[in-house]
Amino acid sequence: MTADAERPALAVRGLGIAYETHHYSETAVEDVSFDVGAGRIVAVVGESGSGKTTIARAAVGLLPATARVAEGSGIAIDGIEVVGAPEPVLQAMRGSVVGFVPQDPGRSLHPLKRIGAQIGEVLLEHRICAKGEVDERVEALLTRVGIDEPATRARQFPHEFSGGMLQRVLIAIAIAGRPALVVADEPTSALDVTVQAQVLALLEEIVEQDGVSVLLITHDLELAAAHADDVVVLHDGRLVEQGPTARFFEAPSTDYTRTLLAASPKLAPRPPRPGGDGPPILTVEDVRRDIRLGGWGRSRVFSAVDGVSFALGAGRTVALVGESGAGKTSLARLALGLERPTDGRVVFDGVDVARLDRAGRRALRRATHLVSQHPAASFDPRWSVEQVIAEPLRNAGHERSAITARVRELLDQVGLSATALRKGALELSGGQQQRVAIARAIGLRPRLVVCDEPTSALDVTVQARIIALLRELQDETGVSYLFISHDLAVVSELADEIVVLRRGRVVEAGRAHDVLTAPREAYTRALIAAVPGGQRPSAVNAPR
Amino acid sequence: MRLAQAVLVVWGAFTVSFVVLYLVPGDSVSVMLNAGGGTAVDPEAEARLRADLGLDGSFLHRYLHDLGNYLHFDLGRSADLGASVGHLIGLAVPPTVALTLCAMAMSVLFGVGFAVLVSRWPRSPLARAARILPAFGNSVPTFWVALILLQLFSFNIRIFPVTGQGTWYAIVLPAVTIAIPYGAMIAQVALDGIRRAQAEMYIMTARAKGVGATAVHLRHVLPSSLLPVVSVIGVNFGTLLAGAVISETIYSRQGLGSLMQTAVLQRDLPLVQGTIVVTAAMFVLVNLVTDAAYPLIDPRVRRAAR
Amino acid sequence: MTRRARRADRARRHAPRPLGARIGLGLSLLVLAVAVVAALFPGLVAPHDPYEIFQGHNLEAPSGAHLFGTDNLGRDLFSRVVHGAHVSLVAALVALGISFTGGTLLGLLSGSGGRVVDATLMRATDLMMSIPSLMLSLAVVAALGFGTINVAIAVGVAGIAAVTRLMRSSVLVVARSAYVEAAALSGASRTSALVRHVLPNAFTPVAAYVALDFGASIIAISSLSFLGLGVKPPQPEWGSLVAEGRSFLDTAWWLTTLPGLVVTAVVVAANGVFLYFQGATRAAA
């Protein structure tokens, strides 16, 4: 049942939602109104806490029990009012009038049920076809979303599928009932960039062919620009700006939107920096790392890293770029000496890392450190900010008073106020935690800091600030970075050299500027093309 | 592989009990002789008896001797009762198996049922009050519950017979007694499993398909929550067996439990050792069964056909 | 964590617990306090001597003079129960001490030692756990002889395996966590990381288990005493008191019901404390 041309697929009027428990009350959404026209894709863009996920769940009537919808709010899907509707009505609508594509495909399907059964459940629930026809319909749907061998695949379980394929299955489930509206909640944030592009292309195709409307929830402005017809920007529960995508990006009308646009990393390489001529501080020579899989006599060996070589100069940044499974994290661990290469050498400051004695290892620890994707996981849950930052200094045997002074100095350097010292490390926000992790990492003035996806879990505006901080620190202290990321846009703001990895092998390597503006390999080109907004010229004047 | 481990465990039980009982001052012979009335004994006869039973000789010698016997299913002779240990145990196993199976069925039924009902409406005040019940189930001593039940239903109300055997319904009270702590534990694990399953993202997907809350609870939440229950049934089977000791004693039922208790009271070492080894074997068997159930429930655990 | 989730978490942590939970905790602590006082100073709490025979007052139902009634020899049951607290609770503490010291050390060793050490210890605990704890205790008592101390040792030894398992899995999780690795990157030696990070964090779930196991130990000890393996009469102990009353089940219900009730109450209180702290760490629905 698709929407007719005049009636919008989704009409939101004066929507207000608050979460209330015994302890506190918090407004998540306040006075938001917008439409999703028939056959259009509207992107709701916002950072965490903007209320976008709340709106998505409200549209399908699946808000948590603590949510209270304000008086006078209205959500109408294909003309049917959702707010205040009785549960049987909502149940009938879910899956047949409005479909939902959730985030994180790896966890959104029941692990114990076959894929075919999970798709078929929609058909059976809404009596869309007779029992005997279900299998046929399911296979047709699987083919529709681009899954080969549908008959075999329908009998398989979720753990036998890749992330991208699972997301396609979820899309199949969402459209099985031929809804007027599909609500897609961050449908691609858990996927690799190339897969992301494919899935979004599929959604666009479905919109065009079936006339379905899509409400696309995302934190990624560039993604919205590339795939949506209209954009709605939310900030702290309020609607900040809305309009057709094209006009939006050319002439944003509010400060917040401008900040958001500026903060989104663009795929524009920094101009090549002079220097980097001296002896490299880290050399990776034809390194291979094999991992043994399986047990009970049936073991396979697979190479996480195979024949990788590169060099990192003093005060420079080398970026390791690739999708999941490329071997980036393995290389990070090898560079830090946490693991030994099966073959080849890792040389730090002229010494083979695998051959270090006790004193040598201690020195290595002091000269290197790591900033990882989830700083919270790297803090002892019982420790305060001060204890966390001081740990490397303590272990190096520094004096108490010297440590206290240095910790304050570090806090200042990373832009945190002294009030943070006493707080529990886990009480801070994501961005603040990452600053603490950085402060800890640079405490002993290391030569090398490995940054493993340090901003992937952060909001766009926070991400921009952390990257600026990293750049600043490098300018001030001359530290070298081994920067690991799947996000080419982020990398382009920091890297001097880029090494593109795929399945443990180097695909292409060279100066950042060259790799980004004149890639030689097809895979590199594909990665660049897949970056949302990557092809758009940086017409938006982002002050650098 | 699992089978090999199982055998290892039973062997281990044998060894541990052998070592522990070896520490006992005096041995079966002195027990036997004492049982005879404690009259003065001819030391020569005593020595001959010892030799007959293989009770002279070093630790290793005795160990291997006993182990050899066990492998031939000869579990020795009861020092106190004189009969073959194997025979005594053979008589005792069936009633205990009946008792534990009956109790297990009751526990699983009521434990899981309770958890399903309470978690379907988690916010209702009844559910919140009911949620602390399993904790009580775990807190009551089995021997006390047995006596209370006996008093209430056998003496006062006279529904069930006083002795726990003879008629088929005589098994009810003894089974209920040991089912209470076991069922309480199952209920707690099931509640926790259901709570975790309810928070999973795929439950939201199911609701978004338009499936009703009750249907989601039964068809999506419940199957996921069964896994920890299955594993706990096996691992904690020991609680049932332990309960059987007390239950059989109080309800005067024949079985492994009461046999062991008598054996310990009489310091009848071969009998004690025999019951321990057989008990371990039963436990291992139950765990093998539950381990085999896993791949049947969870497709991720099945060996992938490549 | 999103900002909203963090704010919610903070509010929850600083919020007072619901009234029902607090009442529960209060009652539990009260019961435990009474039990502890009775155990330490039985003379203060008990109105009579536990061995004193009141001629002609056999098998009297509870009354003003004898709160729990009298037994078949005319002894005041309440006083006997109070003095029994001393025996039972001390024994439970001994058992607890054995289980936890042994279990924590073995668990730490197993979780942080090499693979061989871990595998051996795991097989050993598998073994211990394949014999129901009551039966294991029975075997130990058969070896050591009767008496309360031996019963306590037996129960303690039987409980080591479970604590080892718990501590080991906790250690494994913590030892492989990102923050222990961060500590290594920050220059911490293996021992330093073990002591400063692994032990304090791994011990928390084990500490919660202490309250639970306290109750279980009391039940196990009184069960063994009930079976006749504990104290020698006429010394009072909760389990043996129930056993003494067994012959008079239909004539003098208070002899079996009341001591058992006391045991239940103390164990429920211990479990109540455990549940309260478990609930405090878990997300409130």
Short mmCIF file of N, CA and C in Angstrom, two decimals, chain B residues 168-266:
data_model
loop_
_atom_site.label_atom_id
_atom_site.label_comp_id
_atom_site.label_asym_id
_atom_site.label_seq_id
_atom_site.Cartn_x
_atom_site.Cartn_y
_atom_site.Cartn_z
N TRP B 168 2.54 -45.25 43.73
CA TRP B 168 3.19 -44.33 42.81
C TRP B 168 3.15 -42.90 43.31
N TYR B 169 2.09 -42.54 44.02
CA TYR B 169 2.06 -41.14 44.43
C TYR B 169 2.88 -40.89 45.69
N ALA B 170 3.47 -41.96 46.18
CA ALA B 170 4.34 -41.77 47.33
C ALA B 170 5.58 -40.98 46.94
N ILE B 171 5.84 -40.89 45.63
CA ILE B 171 7.04 -40.19 45.20
C ILE B 171 6.84 -38.69 45.22
N VAL B 172 5.59 -38.24 45.29
CA VAL B 172 5.31 -36.83 45.14
C VAL B 172 6.00 -35.96 46.18
N LEU B 173 5.75 -36.25 47.47
CA LEU B 173 6.34 -35.39 48.50
C LEU B 173 7.86 -35.37 48.46
N PRO B 174 8.50 -36.54 48.39
CA PRO B 174 9.96 -36.50 48.32
C PRO B 174 10.44 -35.71 47.11
N ALA B 175 9.74 -35.86 45.98
CA ALA B 175 10.18 -35.14 44.79
C ALA B 175 9.99 -33.65 44.96
N VAL B 176 8.84 -33.25 45.49
CA VAL B 176 8.58 -31.82 45.68
C VAL B 176 9.64 -31.20 46.60
N THR B 177 9.98 -31.97 47.65
CA THR B 177 10.96 -31.45 48.59
C THR B 177 12.26 -31.05 47.92
N ILE B 178 12.78 -31.95 47.09
CA ILE B 178 14.07 -31.58 46.49
C ILE B 178 13.89 -30.71 45.27
N ALA B 179 12.64 -30.64 44.75
CA ALA B 179 12.43 -29.79 43.58
C ALA B 179 12.46 -28.32 43.95
N ILE B 180 12.15 -28.01 45.22
CA ILE B 180 12.06 -26.61 45.60
C ILE B 180 13.36 -25.84 45.40
N PRO B 181 14.48 -26.23 45.98
CA PRO B 181 15.69 -25.43 45.75
C PRO B 181 16.15 -25.49 44.29
N TYR B 182 16.02 -26.64 43.67
CA TYR B 182 16.44 -26.79 42.28
C TYR B 182 15.58 -25.94 41.37
N GLY B 183 14.27 -25.97 41.62
CA GLY B 183 13.36 -25.17 40.82
C GLY B 183 13.58 -23.68 41.03
N ALA B 184 13.87 -23.30 42.27
CA ALA B 184 14.13 -21.89 42.55
C ALA B 184 15.34 -21.42 41.75
N MET B 185 16.37 -22.24 41.70
CA MET B 185 17.56 -21.89 40.96
C MET B 185 17.26 -21.79 39.48
N ILE B 186 16.48 -22.75 38.97
CA ILE B 186 16.12 -22.70 37.55
C ILE B 186 15.33 -21.43 37.26
N ALA B 187 14.41 -21.09 38.18
CA ALA B 187 13.61 -19.88 37.98
C ALA B 187 14.51 -18.66 37.91
N GLN B 188 15.50 -18.59 38.79
CA GLN B 188 16.39 -17.43 38.80
C GLN B 188 17.18 -17.34 37.50
N VAL B 189 17.72 -18.47 37.07
CA VAL B 189 18.50 -18.46 35.83
C VAL B 189 17.60 -18.13 34.64
N ALA B 190 16.38 -18.70 34.65
CA ALA B 190 15.47 -18.43 33.55
C ALA B 190 15.08 -16.96 33.53
N LEU B 191 14.80 -16.39 34.68
CA LEU B 191 14.44 -14.97 34.77
C LEU B 191 15.57 -14.11 34.21
N ASP B 192 16.78 -14.44 34.61
CA ASP B 192 17.91 -13.67 34.14
C ASP B 192 18.10 -13.84 32.64
N GLY B 193 17.95 -15.07 32.17
CA GLY B 193 18.08 -15.33 30.74
C GLY B 193 17.03 -14.59 29.94
N ILE B 194 15.81 -14.58 30.46
CA ILE B 194 14.73 -13.89 29.76
C ILE B 194 14.98 -12.39 29.76
N ARG B 195 15.44 -11.89 30.87
CA ARG B 195 15.71 -10.45 30.96
C ARG B 195 16.75 -10.05 29.93
N ARG B 196 17.80 -10.86 29.81
CA ARG B 196 18.82 -10.54 28.82
C ARG B 196 18.27 -10.63 27.40
N ALA B 197 17.48 -11.67 27.16
CA ALA B 197 16.96 -11.86 25.80
C ALA B 197 16.04 -10.70 25.44
N GLN B 198 15.26 -10.23 26.41
CA GLN B 198 14.33 -9.14 26.13
C GLN B 198 15.05 -7.87 25.71
N ALA B 199 16.27 -7.71 26.17
CA ALA B 199 17.01 -6.49 25.85
C ALA B 199 17.73 -6.57 24.51
N GLU B 200 17.67 -7.72 23.87
CA GLU B 200 18.40 -7.87 22.62
C GLU B 200 17.76 -7.07 21.49
N MET B 201 18.60 -6.68 20.53
CA MET B 201 18.11 -5.83 19.44
C MET B 201 17.15 -6.58 18.53
N TYR B 202 17.30 -7.89 18.43
CA TYR B 202 16.43 -8.59 17.49
C TYR B 202 14.99 -8.68 17.99
N ILE B 203 14.80 -8.41 19.26
CA ILE B 203 13.43 -8.38 19.78
C ILE B 203 12.72 -7.15 19.24
N MET B 204 13.46 -6.05 19.16
CA MET B 204 12.88 -4.83 18.60
C MET B 204 12.50 -5.07 17.14
N THR B 205 13.37 -5.75 16.41
CA THR B 205 13.06 -6.07 15.00
C THR B 205 11.76 -6.85 14.91
N ALA B 206 11.60 -7.82 15.80
CA ALA B 206 10.40 -8.64 15.76
C ALA B 206 9.16 -7.80 16.01
N ARG B 207 9.21 -6.91 17.00
CA ARG B 207 8.07 -6.03 17.27
C ARG B 207 7.80 -5.15 16.07
N ALA B 208 8.87 -4.66 15.45
CA ALA B 208 8.69 -3.76 14.31
C ALA B 208 8.05 -4.46 13.12
N LYS B 209 8.06 -5.79 13.14
CA LYS B 209 7.40 -6.52 12.06
C LYS B 209 5.91 -6.57 12.27
N GLY B 210 5.48 -6.20 13.47
CA GLY B 210 4.06 -6.25 13.75
C GLY B 210 3.65 -7.47 14.55
N VAL B 211 4.62 -8.19 15.07
CA VAL B 211 4.29 -9.35 15.89
C VAL B 211 3.89 -8.85 17.28
N GLY B 212 2.84 -9.43 17.84
CA GLY B 212 2.33 -8.99 19.13
C GLY B 212 3.27 -9.31 20.29
N ALA B 213 3.07 -8.61 21.40
CA ALA B 213 3.98 -8.75 22.53
C ALA B 213 4.05 -10.17 23.08
N THR B 214 2.88 -10.82 23.22
CA THR B 214 2.89 -12.18 23.77
C THR B 214 3.57 -13.14 22.82
N ALA B 215 3.26 -12.99 21.53
CA ALA B 215 3.88 -13.88 20.55
C ALA B 215 5.39 -13.70 20.55
N VAL B 216 5.83 -12.46 20.65
CA VAL B 216 7.28 -12.19 20.69
C VAL B 216 7.88 -12.86 21.92
N HIS B 217 7.17 -12.74 23.04
CA HIS B 217 7.67 -13.31 24.28
C HIS B 217 7.86 -14.82 24.14
N LEU B 218 6.88 -15.48 23.57
CA LEU B 218 6.96 -16.93 23.49
C LEU B 218 7.85 -17.42 22.35
N ARG B 219 7.76 -16.77 21.20
CA ARG B 219 8.47 -17.34 20.04
C ARG B 219 9.88 -16.78 19.88
N HIS B 220 10.13 -15.59 20.40
CA HIS B 220 11.45 -15.01 20.18
C HIS B 220 12.30 -14.94 21.44
N VAL B 221 11.67 -14.49 22.53
CA VAL B 221 12.45 -14.33 23.77
C VAL B 221 12.77 -15.67 24.39
N LEU B 222 11.74 -16.49 24.51
CA LEU B 222 11.90 -17.75 25.23
C LEU B 222 12.97 -18.67 24.66
N PRO B 223 12.97 -18.94 23.35
CA PRO B 223 14.00 -19.85 22.83
C PRO B 223 15.42 -19.36 23.14
N SER B 224 15.64 -18.05 23.09
CA SER B 224 16.98 -17.54 23.36
C SER B 224 17.35 -17.73 24.81
N SER B 225 16.35 -17.68 25.69
CA SER B 225 16.67 -17.72 27.11
C SER B 225 16.87 -19.15 27.60
N LEU B 226 16.58 -20.13 26.74
CA LEU B 226 16.68 -21.51 27.19
C LEU B 226 18.11 -21.99 27.36
N LEU B 227 19.02 -21.40 26.59
CA LEU B 227 20.39 -21.91 26.62
C LEU B 227 21.01 -21.94 28.02
N PRO B 228 20.98 -20.83 28.76
CA PRO B 228 21.58 -20.90 30.10
C PRO B 228 20.82 -21.87 31.01
N VAL B 229 19.51 -22.03 30.78
CA VAL B 229 18.76 -22.96 31.61
C VAL B 229 19.24 -24.38 31.39
N VAL B 230 19.43 -24.72 30.11
CA VAL B 230 19.90 -26.08 29.81
C VAL B 230 21.24 -26.35 30.48
N SER B 231 22.12 -25.39 30.40
CA SER B 231 23.43 -25.65 30.99
C SER B 231 23.36 -25.74 32.50
N VAL B 232 22.48 -24.96 33.12
CA VAL B 232 22.42 -25.00 34.57
C VAL B 232 21.75 -26.27 35.08
N ILE B 233 20.86 -26.83 34.26
CA ILE B 233 20.23 -28.10 34.65
C ILE B 233 21.30 -29.16 34.83
N GLY B 234 22.22 -29.18 33.90
CA GLY B 234 23.26 -30.19 33.98
C GLY B 234 24.24 -29.92 35.10
N VAL B 235 24.77 -28.72 35.12
CA VAL B 235 25.82 -28.41 36.08
C VAL B 235 25.34 -28.54 37.53
N ASN B 236 24.11 -28.14 37.79
CA ASN B 236 23.64 -28.18 39.17
C ASN B 236 22.86 -29.43 39.51
N PHE B 237 22.99 -30.43 38.69
CA PHE B 237 22.30 -31.69 38.97
C PHE B 237 22.71 -32.21 40.34
N GLY B 238 23.88 -31.85 40.76
CA GLY B 238 24.37 -32.27 42.06
C GLY B 238 23.44 -31.87 43.19
N THR B 239 22.78 -30.71 43.03
CA THR B 239 21.87 -30.28 44.09
C THR B 239 20.74 -31.28 44.27
N LEU B 240 20.27 -31.82 43.15
CA LEU B 240 19.19 -32.80 43.24
C LEU B 240 19.67 -34.05 43.96
N LEU B 241 20.85 -34.50 43.58
CA LEU B 241 21.38 -35.71 44.20
C LEU B 241 21.60 -35.50 45.70
N ALA B 242 22.15 -34.34 46.04
CA ALA B 242 22.38 -34.04 47.45
C ALA B 242 21.06 -34.02 48.19
N GLY B 243 20.07 -33.39 47.57
CA GLY B 243 18.76 -33.36 48.19
C GLY B 243 18.19 -34.74 48.39
N ALA B 244 18.54 -35.63 47.44
CA ALA B 244 18.03 -36.99 47.54
C ALA B 244 18.49 -37.67 48.83
N VAL B 245 19.71 -37.37 49.23
CA VAL B 245 20.23 -37.95 50.48
C VAL B 245 19.28 -37.65 51.63
N ILE B 246 18.94 -36.40 51.76
CA ILE B 246 18.10 -35.98 52.88
C ILE B 246 16.67 -36.45 52.70
N SER B 247 16.16 -36.27 51.48
CA SER B 247 14.77 -36.63 51.23
C SER B 247 14.53 -38.11 51.47
N GLU B 248 15.44 -38.94 50.98
CA GLU B 248 15.26 -40.37 51.17
C GLU B 248 15.34 -40.74 52.63
N THR B 249 16.19 -40.07 53.35
CA THR B 249 16.32 -40.37 54.78
C THR B 249 15.03 -40.03 55.52
N ILE B 250 14.52 -38.86 55.25
CA ILE B 250 13.35 -38.43 56.00
C ILE B 250 12.10 -39.19 55.61
N TYR B 251 11.95 -39.44 54.32
CA TYR B 251 10.74 -40.14 53.89
C TYR B 251 10.92 -41.65 53.90
N SER B 252 12.02 -42.08 54.46
CA SER B 252 12.30 -43.51 54.54
C SER B 252 12.18 -44.18 53.18
N ARG B 253 12.79 -43.60 52.22
CA ARG B 253 12.80 -44.19 50.88
C ARG B 253 14.12 -44.91 50.66
N GLN B 254 14.05 -45.99 49.91
CA GLN B 254 15.27 -46.67 49.54
C GLN B 254 15.94 -45.89 48.41
N GLY B 255 17.23 -45.84 48.41
CA GLY B 255 17.88 -45.14 47.30
C GLY B 255 19.34 -44.87 47.60
N LEU B 256 20.03 -44.30 46.61
CA LEU B 256 21.45 -44.01 46.76
C LEU B 256 21.73 -43.10 47.94
N GLY B 257 20.86 -42.13 48.11
CA GLY B 257 21.07 -41.15 49.17
C GLY B 257 21.07 -41.79 50.54
N SER B 258 20.01 -42.52 50.83
CA SER B 258 19.92 -43.12 52.17
C SER B 258 21.01 -44.18 52.32
N LEU B 259 21.35 -44.84 51.22
CA LEU B 259 22.42 -45.83 51.28
C LEU B 259 23.71 -45.17 51.69
N MET B 260 24.00 -44.01 51.07
CA MET B 260 25.24 -43.33 51.40
C MET B 260 25.25 -42.87 52.85
N GLN B 261 24.11 -42.37 53.29
CA GLN B 261 24.06 -41.88 54.65
C GLN B 261 24.34 -43.01 55.64
N THR B 262 23.69 -44.14 55.41
CA THR B 262 23.95 -45.29 56.27
C THR B 262 25.42 -45.66 56.23
N ALA B 263 25.98 -45.66 55.04
CA ALA B 263 27.37 -46.04 54.87
C ALA B 263 28.30 -45.13 55.66
N VAL B 264 28.02 -43.84 55.61
CA VAL B 264 28.89 -42.91 56.33
C VAL B 264 28.76 -43.09 57.83
N LEU B 265 27.53 -43.25 58.28
CA LEU B 265 27.33 -43.42 59.70
C LEU B 265 28.03 -44.67 60.23
N GLN B 266 28.07 -45.70 59.39
CA GLN B 266 28.69 -46.94 59.81
C GLN B 266 30.16 -47.00 59.43
#
